[in-house]
Short mmCIF file of C-alpha atoms in Angstrom, two decimals:
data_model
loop_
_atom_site.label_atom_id
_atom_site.label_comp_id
_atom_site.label_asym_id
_atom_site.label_seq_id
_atom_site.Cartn_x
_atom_site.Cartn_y
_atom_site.Cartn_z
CA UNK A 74 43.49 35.71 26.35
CA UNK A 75 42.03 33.40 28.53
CA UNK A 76 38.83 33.89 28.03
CA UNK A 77 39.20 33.62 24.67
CA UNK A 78 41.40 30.32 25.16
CA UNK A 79 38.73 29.22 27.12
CA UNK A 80 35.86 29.89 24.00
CA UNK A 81 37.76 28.57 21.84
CA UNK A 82 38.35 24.95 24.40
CA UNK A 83 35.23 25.35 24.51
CA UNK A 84 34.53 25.10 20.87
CA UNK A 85 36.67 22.86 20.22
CA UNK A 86 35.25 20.20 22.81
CA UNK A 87 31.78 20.71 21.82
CA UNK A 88 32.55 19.62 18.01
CA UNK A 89 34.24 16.42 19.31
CA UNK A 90 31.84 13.32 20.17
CA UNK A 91 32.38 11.79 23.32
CA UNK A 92 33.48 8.08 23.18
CA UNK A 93 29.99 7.02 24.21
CA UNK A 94 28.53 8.89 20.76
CA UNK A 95 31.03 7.47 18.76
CA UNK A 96 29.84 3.78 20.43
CA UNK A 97 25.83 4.61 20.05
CA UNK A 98 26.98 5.41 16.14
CA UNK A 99 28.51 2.50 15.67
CA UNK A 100 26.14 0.27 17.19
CA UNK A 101 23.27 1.91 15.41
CA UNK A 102 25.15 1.08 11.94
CA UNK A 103 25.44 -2.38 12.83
CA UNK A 104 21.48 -2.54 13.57
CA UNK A 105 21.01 -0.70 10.31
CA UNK A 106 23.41 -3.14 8.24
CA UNK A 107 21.58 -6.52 10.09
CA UNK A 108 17.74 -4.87 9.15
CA UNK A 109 19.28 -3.93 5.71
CA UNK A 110 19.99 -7.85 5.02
CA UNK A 111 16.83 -9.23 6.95
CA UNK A 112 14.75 -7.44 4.87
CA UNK A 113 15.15 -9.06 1.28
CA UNK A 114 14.91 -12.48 3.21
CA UNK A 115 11.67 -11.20 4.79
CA UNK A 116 10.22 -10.55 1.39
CA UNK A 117 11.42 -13.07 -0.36
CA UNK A 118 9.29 -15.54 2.24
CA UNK A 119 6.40 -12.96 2.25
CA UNK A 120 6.20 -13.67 -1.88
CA UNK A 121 7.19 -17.53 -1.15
CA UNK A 122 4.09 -17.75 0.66
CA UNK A 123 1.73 -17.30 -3.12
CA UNK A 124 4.29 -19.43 -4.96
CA UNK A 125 4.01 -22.78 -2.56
CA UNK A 126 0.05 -21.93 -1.82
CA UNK A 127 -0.20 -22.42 -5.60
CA UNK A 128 2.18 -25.36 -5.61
CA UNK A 129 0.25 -27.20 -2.85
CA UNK A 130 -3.19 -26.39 -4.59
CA UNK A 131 -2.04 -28.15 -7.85
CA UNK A 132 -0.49 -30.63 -5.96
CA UNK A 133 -3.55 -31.80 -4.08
CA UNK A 134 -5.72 -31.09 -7.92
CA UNK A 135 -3.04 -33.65 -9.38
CA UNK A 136 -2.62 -36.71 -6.49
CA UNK A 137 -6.49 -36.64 -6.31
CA UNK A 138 -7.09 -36.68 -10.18
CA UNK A 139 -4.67 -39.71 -10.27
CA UNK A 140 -6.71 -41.73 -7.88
CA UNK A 141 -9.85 -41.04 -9.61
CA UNK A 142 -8.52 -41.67 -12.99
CA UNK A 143 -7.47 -45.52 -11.53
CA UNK A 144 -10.89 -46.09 -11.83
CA UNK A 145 -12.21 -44.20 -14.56
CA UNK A 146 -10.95 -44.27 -18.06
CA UNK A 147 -9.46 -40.98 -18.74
CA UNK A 148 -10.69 -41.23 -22.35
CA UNK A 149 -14.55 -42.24 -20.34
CA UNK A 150 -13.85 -38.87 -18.58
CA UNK A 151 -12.94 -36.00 -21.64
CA UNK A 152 -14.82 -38.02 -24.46
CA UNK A 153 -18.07 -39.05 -22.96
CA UNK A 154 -21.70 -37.18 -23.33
CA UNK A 155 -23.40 -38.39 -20.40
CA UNK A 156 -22.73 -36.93 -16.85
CA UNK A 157 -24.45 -39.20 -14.36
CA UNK A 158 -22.13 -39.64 -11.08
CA UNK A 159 -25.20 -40.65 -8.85
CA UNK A 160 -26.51 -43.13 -10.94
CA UNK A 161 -28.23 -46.56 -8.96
CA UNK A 162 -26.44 -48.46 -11.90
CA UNK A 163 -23.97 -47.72 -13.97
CA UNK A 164 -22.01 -44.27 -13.27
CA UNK A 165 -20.81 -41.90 -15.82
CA UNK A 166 -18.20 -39.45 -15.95
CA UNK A 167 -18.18 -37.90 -19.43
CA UNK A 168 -16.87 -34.33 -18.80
CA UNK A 169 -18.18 -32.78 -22.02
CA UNK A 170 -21.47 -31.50 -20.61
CA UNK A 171 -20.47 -29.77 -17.88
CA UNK A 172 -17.84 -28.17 -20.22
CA UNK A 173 -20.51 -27.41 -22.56
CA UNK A 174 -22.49 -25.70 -19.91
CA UNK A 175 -19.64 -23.64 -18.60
CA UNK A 176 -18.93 -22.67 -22.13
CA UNK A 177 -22.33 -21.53 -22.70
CA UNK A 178 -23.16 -19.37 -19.81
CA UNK A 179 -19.61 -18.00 -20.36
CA UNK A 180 -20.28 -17.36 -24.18
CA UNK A 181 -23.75 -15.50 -23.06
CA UNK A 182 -21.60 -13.32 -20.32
CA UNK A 183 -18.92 -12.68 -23.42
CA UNK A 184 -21.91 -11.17 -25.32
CA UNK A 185 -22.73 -8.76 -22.85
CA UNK A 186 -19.62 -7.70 -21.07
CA UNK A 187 -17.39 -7.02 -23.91
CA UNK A 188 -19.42 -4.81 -26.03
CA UNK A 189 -20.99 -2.75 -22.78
CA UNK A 190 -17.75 -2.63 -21.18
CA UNK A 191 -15.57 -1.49 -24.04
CA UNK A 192 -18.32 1.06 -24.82
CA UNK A 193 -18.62 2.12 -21.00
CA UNK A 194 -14.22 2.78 -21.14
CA UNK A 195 -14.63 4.60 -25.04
CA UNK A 196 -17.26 6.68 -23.25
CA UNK A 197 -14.69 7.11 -19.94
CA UNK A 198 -11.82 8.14 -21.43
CA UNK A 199 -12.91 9.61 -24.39
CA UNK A 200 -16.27 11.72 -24.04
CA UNK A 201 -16.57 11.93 -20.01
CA UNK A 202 -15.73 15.18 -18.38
CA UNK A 203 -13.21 14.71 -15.40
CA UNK A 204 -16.61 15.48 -12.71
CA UNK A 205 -18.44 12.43 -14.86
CA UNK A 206 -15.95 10.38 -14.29
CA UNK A 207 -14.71 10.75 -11.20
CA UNK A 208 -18.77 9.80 -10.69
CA UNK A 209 -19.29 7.27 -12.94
CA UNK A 210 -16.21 5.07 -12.57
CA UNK A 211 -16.45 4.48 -8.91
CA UNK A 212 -20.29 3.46 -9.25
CA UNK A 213 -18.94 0.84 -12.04
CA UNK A 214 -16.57 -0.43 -9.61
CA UNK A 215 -19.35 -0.82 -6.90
CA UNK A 216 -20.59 -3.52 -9.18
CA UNK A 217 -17.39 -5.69 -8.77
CA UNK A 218 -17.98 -5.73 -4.79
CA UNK A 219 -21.39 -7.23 -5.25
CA UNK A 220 -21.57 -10.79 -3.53
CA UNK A 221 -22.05 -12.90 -6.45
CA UNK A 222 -24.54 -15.21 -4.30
CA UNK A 223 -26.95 -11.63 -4.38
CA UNK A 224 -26.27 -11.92 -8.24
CA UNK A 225 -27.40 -15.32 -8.25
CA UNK A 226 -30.77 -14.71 -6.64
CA UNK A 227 -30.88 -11.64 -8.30
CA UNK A 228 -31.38 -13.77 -11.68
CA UNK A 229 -32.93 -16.67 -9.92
CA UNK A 230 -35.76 -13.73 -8.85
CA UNK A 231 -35.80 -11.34 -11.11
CA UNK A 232 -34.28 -11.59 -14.40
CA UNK A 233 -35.65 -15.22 -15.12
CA UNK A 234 -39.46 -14.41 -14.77
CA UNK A 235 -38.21 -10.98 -16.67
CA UNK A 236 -37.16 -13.07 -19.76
CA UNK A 237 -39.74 -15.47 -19.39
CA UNK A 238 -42.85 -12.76 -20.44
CA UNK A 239 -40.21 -12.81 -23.60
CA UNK A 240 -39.52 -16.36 -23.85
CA UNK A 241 -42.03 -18.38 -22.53
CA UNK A 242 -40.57 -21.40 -23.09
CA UNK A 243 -37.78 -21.09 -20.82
CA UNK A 244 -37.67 -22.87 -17.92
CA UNK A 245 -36.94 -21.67 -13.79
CA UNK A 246 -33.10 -22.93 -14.63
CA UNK A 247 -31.68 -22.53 -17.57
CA UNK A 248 -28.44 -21.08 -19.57
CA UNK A 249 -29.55 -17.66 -20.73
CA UNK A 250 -30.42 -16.07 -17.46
CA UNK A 251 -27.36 -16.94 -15.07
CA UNK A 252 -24.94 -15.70 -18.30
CA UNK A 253 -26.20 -12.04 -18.57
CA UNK A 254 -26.07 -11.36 -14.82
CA UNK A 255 -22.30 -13.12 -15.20
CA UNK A 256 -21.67 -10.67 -18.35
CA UNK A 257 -23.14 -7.77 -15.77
CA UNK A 258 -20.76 -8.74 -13.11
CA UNK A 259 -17.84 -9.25 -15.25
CA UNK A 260 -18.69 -5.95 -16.63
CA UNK A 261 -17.33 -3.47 -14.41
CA UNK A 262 -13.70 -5.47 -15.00
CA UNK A 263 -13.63 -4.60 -18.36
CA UNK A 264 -15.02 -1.07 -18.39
CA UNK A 265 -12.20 -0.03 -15.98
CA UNK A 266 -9.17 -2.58 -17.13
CA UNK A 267 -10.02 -1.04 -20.65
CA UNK A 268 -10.29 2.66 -19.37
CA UNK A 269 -7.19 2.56 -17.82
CA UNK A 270 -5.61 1.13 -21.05
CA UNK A 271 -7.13 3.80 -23.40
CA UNK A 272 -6.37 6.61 -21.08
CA UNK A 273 -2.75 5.95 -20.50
CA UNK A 274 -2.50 6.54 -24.50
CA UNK A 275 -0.74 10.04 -25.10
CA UNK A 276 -2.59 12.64 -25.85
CA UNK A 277 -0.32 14.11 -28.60
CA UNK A 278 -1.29 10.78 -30.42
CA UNK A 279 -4.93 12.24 -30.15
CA UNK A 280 -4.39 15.75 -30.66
CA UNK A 281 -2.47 14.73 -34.12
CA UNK A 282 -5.47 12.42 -35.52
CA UNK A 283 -7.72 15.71 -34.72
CA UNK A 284 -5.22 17.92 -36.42
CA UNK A 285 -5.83 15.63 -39.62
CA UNK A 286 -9.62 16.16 -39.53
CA UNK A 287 -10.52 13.01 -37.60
CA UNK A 288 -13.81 13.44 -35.76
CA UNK A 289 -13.90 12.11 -32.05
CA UNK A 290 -15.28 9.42 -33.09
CA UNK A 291 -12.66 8.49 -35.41
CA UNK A 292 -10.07 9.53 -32.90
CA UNK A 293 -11.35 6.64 -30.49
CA UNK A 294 -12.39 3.84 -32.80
CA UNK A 295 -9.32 4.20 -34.87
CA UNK A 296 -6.55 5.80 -33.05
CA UNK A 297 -7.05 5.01 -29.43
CA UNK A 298 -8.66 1.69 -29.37
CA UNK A 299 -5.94 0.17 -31.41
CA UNK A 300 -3.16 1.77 -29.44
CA UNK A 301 -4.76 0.24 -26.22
CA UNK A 302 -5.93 -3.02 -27.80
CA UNK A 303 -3.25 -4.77 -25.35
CA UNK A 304 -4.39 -3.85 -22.06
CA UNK A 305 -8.26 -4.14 -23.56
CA UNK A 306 -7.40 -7.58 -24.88
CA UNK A 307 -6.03 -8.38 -21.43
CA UNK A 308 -9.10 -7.45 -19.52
CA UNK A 309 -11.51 -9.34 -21.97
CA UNK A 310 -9.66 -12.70 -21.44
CA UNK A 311 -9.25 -11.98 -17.70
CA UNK A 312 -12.90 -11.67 -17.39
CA UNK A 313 -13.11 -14.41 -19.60
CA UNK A 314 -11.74 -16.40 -16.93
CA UNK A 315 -13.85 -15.02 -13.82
CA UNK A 316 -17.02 -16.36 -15.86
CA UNK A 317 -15.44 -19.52 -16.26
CA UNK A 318 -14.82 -19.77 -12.62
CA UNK A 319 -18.11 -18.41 -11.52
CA UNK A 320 -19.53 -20.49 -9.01
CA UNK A 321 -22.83 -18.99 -6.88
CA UNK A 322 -24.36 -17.47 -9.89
CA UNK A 323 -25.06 -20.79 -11.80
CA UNK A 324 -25.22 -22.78 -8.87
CA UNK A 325 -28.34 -20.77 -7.75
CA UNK A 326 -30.09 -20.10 -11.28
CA UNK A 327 -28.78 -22.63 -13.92
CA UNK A 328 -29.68 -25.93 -12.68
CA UNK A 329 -28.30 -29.18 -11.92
CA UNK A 330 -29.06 -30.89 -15.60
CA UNK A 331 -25.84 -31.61 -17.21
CA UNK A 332 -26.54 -31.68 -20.96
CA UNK A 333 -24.21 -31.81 -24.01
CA UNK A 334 -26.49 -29.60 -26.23
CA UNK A 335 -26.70 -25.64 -27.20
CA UNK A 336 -29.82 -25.19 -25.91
CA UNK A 337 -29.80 -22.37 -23.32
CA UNK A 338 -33.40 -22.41 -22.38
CA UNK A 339 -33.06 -25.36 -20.25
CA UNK A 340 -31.34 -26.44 -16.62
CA UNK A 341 -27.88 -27.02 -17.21
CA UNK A 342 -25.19 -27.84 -15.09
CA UNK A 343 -21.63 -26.34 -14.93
CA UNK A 344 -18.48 -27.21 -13.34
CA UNK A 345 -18.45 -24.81 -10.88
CA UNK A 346 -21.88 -25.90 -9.76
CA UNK A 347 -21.03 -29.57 -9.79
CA UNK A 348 -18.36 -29.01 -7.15
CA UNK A 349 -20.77 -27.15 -5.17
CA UNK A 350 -23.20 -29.77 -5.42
CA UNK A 351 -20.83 -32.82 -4.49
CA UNK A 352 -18.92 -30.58 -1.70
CA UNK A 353 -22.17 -29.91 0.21
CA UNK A 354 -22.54 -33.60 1.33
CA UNK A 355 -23.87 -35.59 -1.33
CA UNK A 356 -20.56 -37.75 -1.66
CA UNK A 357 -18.79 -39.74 1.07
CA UNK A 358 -14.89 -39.19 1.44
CA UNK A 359 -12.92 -41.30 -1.22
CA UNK A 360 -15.51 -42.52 -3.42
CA UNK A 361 -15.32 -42.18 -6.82
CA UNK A 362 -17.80 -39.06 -7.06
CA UNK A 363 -15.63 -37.60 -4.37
CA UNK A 364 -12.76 -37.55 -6.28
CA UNK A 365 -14.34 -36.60 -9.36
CA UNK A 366 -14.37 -33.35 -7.64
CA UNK A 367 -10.75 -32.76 -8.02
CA UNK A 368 -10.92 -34.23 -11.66
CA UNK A 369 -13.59 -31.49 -11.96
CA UNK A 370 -11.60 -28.68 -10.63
CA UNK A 371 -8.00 -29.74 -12.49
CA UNK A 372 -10.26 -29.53 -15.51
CA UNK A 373 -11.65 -25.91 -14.60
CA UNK A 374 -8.04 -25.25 -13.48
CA UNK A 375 -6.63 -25.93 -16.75
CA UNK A 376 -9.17 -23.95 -18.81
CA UNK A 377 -8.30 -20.87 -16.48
CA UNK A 378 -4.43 -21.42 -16.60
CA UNK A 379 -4.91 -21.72 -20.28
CA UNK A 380 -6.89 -18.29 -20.91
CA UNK A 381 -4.29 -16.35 -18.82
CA UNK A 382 -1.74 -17.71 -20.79
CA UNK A 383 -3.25 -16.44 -23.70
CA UNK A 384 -4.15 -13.29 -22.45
CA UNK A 385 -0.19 -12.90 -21.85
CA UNK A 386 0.69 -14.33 -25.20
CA UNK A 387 -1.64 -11.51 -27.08
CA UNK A 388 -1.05 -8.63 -24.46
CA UNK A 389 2.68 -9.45 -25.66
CA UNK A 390 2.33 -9.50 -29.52
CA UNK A 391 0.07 -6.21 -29.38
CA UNK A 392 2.26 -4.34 -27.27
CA UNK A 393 5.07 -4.62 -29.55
CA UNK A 394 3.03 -3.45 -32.58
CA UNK A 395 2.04 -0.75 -30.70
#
């Protein structure tokens, strides 16, 4: 009896927690409850940190711009043909050949990266075994971690005097050059933006276009491609955007010649570049051609902000068709 009344004391005071357990519990619940609410305010300032960084960048684009435009005519500045900031007489600021330069190189880089890159994600997701792929993809992607200054000498060097045995006419810096090594670099974004998109199709969606007779080909041109035209859409106008904001490239091998023409033979100048050119020293602090910098960049920053927003607006309208 009593060494059973003694197990079963025994028992009985092992299950209970001593007072100093039942303190440790509850001040570990407290600790858990305080971390549980620090956290969201944590994150939340971790994400704050983007969302004022982009406030304070437009910020500084817009209280800059204003100062500049208090000397130049805004209508001098988007309407005018003649770019000529370090002028001995009379400066001008008319915008439209730097845009015109931008838009060319990125027109050139448009003409090589979308129908390579679509091609390079049909021929991904569509005819590439798994052991392809797994090959393939990654070397694609290699491309996108390529300084873009080694692109820019890379055209400067090489693919200039290439095209030149071709076009003789074409001068050391020109258009036509620095916008197929942007369309190469931009490539690799939408090869694998574009893969991703066609691959995340079903496959039953597949599997019933061959049940109908479709050949592969069919299957991807028709079936797939449309079904994935949102995220492919999405990673055209994203690239878009990178050539618009591509800086070493046509600094390096287009030139310094703003010109309001469609000739892309010749040295041209871009936005980018112009930056580049009056950030390394050629402007003193608040003169005018030192704040046509930020007039510049607002400009640049406006033809990005308005190519994601219409990347969002079609990604949107395809995605509920689809």
């Amino acid at each position: 009896m009593v060494k059973g009344g003694f197990i079963v004391g025994q028992k009985q005071s092992a299950e209970k927690p001593s007072v100093q357990e039942l303190i440790q519990k509850s001040s570990g619940k407290k600790q858990k409850k305080i971390i549980e609410k620090m956290i969201p305010i944590i994150l939340l300032l971790i994400a704050s940190v983007s969302v004022l960084t982009t406030f304070g960048i437009v910020g500084t684009l817009i209280v800059e711009t204003v100062i500049f435009f208090k000397e130049i005519k805004i209508t001098d500045f988007l309407f005018g043909t003649q770019w000529y900031p370090f002028a001995n007489t009379e400066q001008l600021f008319g915008i439209l050949p730097l845009i015109a330069g931008t838009l060319k190189v990125t027109a050139i880089a448009v003409v090589v990266a979308v129908p390579f890159g679509i091609a390079s994600a049909i021929f991904l997701s569509e005819y590439a075994s798994d052991k392809t792929r797994r090959i393939i993809k990654p070397i694609l992607e290699v491309l996108a971690g390529v300084p873009t200054i080694v692109y820019g000498f890379f055209a400067l060097t090489f693919v200039t005097p290439l095209l030149q045995q071709f076009i003789p006419d074409l001068k050391i810096f020109n258009a036509l050059s620095p916008g197929i090594v942007v369309g190469v670099m931009v490539l690799p974004m939408i090869a694998s933006l574009s893969e991703d998109a066609m691959s995340s199709v079903p496959n039953s969606i597949r599997e019933g276009a061959l049940a109908m007779g479709s050949t592969k080909l069919e299957v991807a041109l028709k079936v797939v491609l449309p079904a994935a035209l949102s995220g492919i859409t999405a990673s055209v106008v994203l690239a878009v955007s990178r050539a618009i904001g591509e800086t070493m490239i046509v600094s390096l091998a287009g030139g310094s010649t703003p010109k309001f023409d469609l000739n892309v033979t010749d040295s041209i100048q871009t936005m980018t570049a112009y930056i580049v050119q009056v950030s390394s020293g050629d402007a003193g602090y608040g003169t005018t051609i030192y704040y046509s910098i930020y007039a510049v960049g607002f400009t640049l920053f406006l033809f990005t902000l308005l190519m994601n927003y219409l990347a969002h607006v079609i990604s949107k309208k395809y995605r509920e068709e689809y």
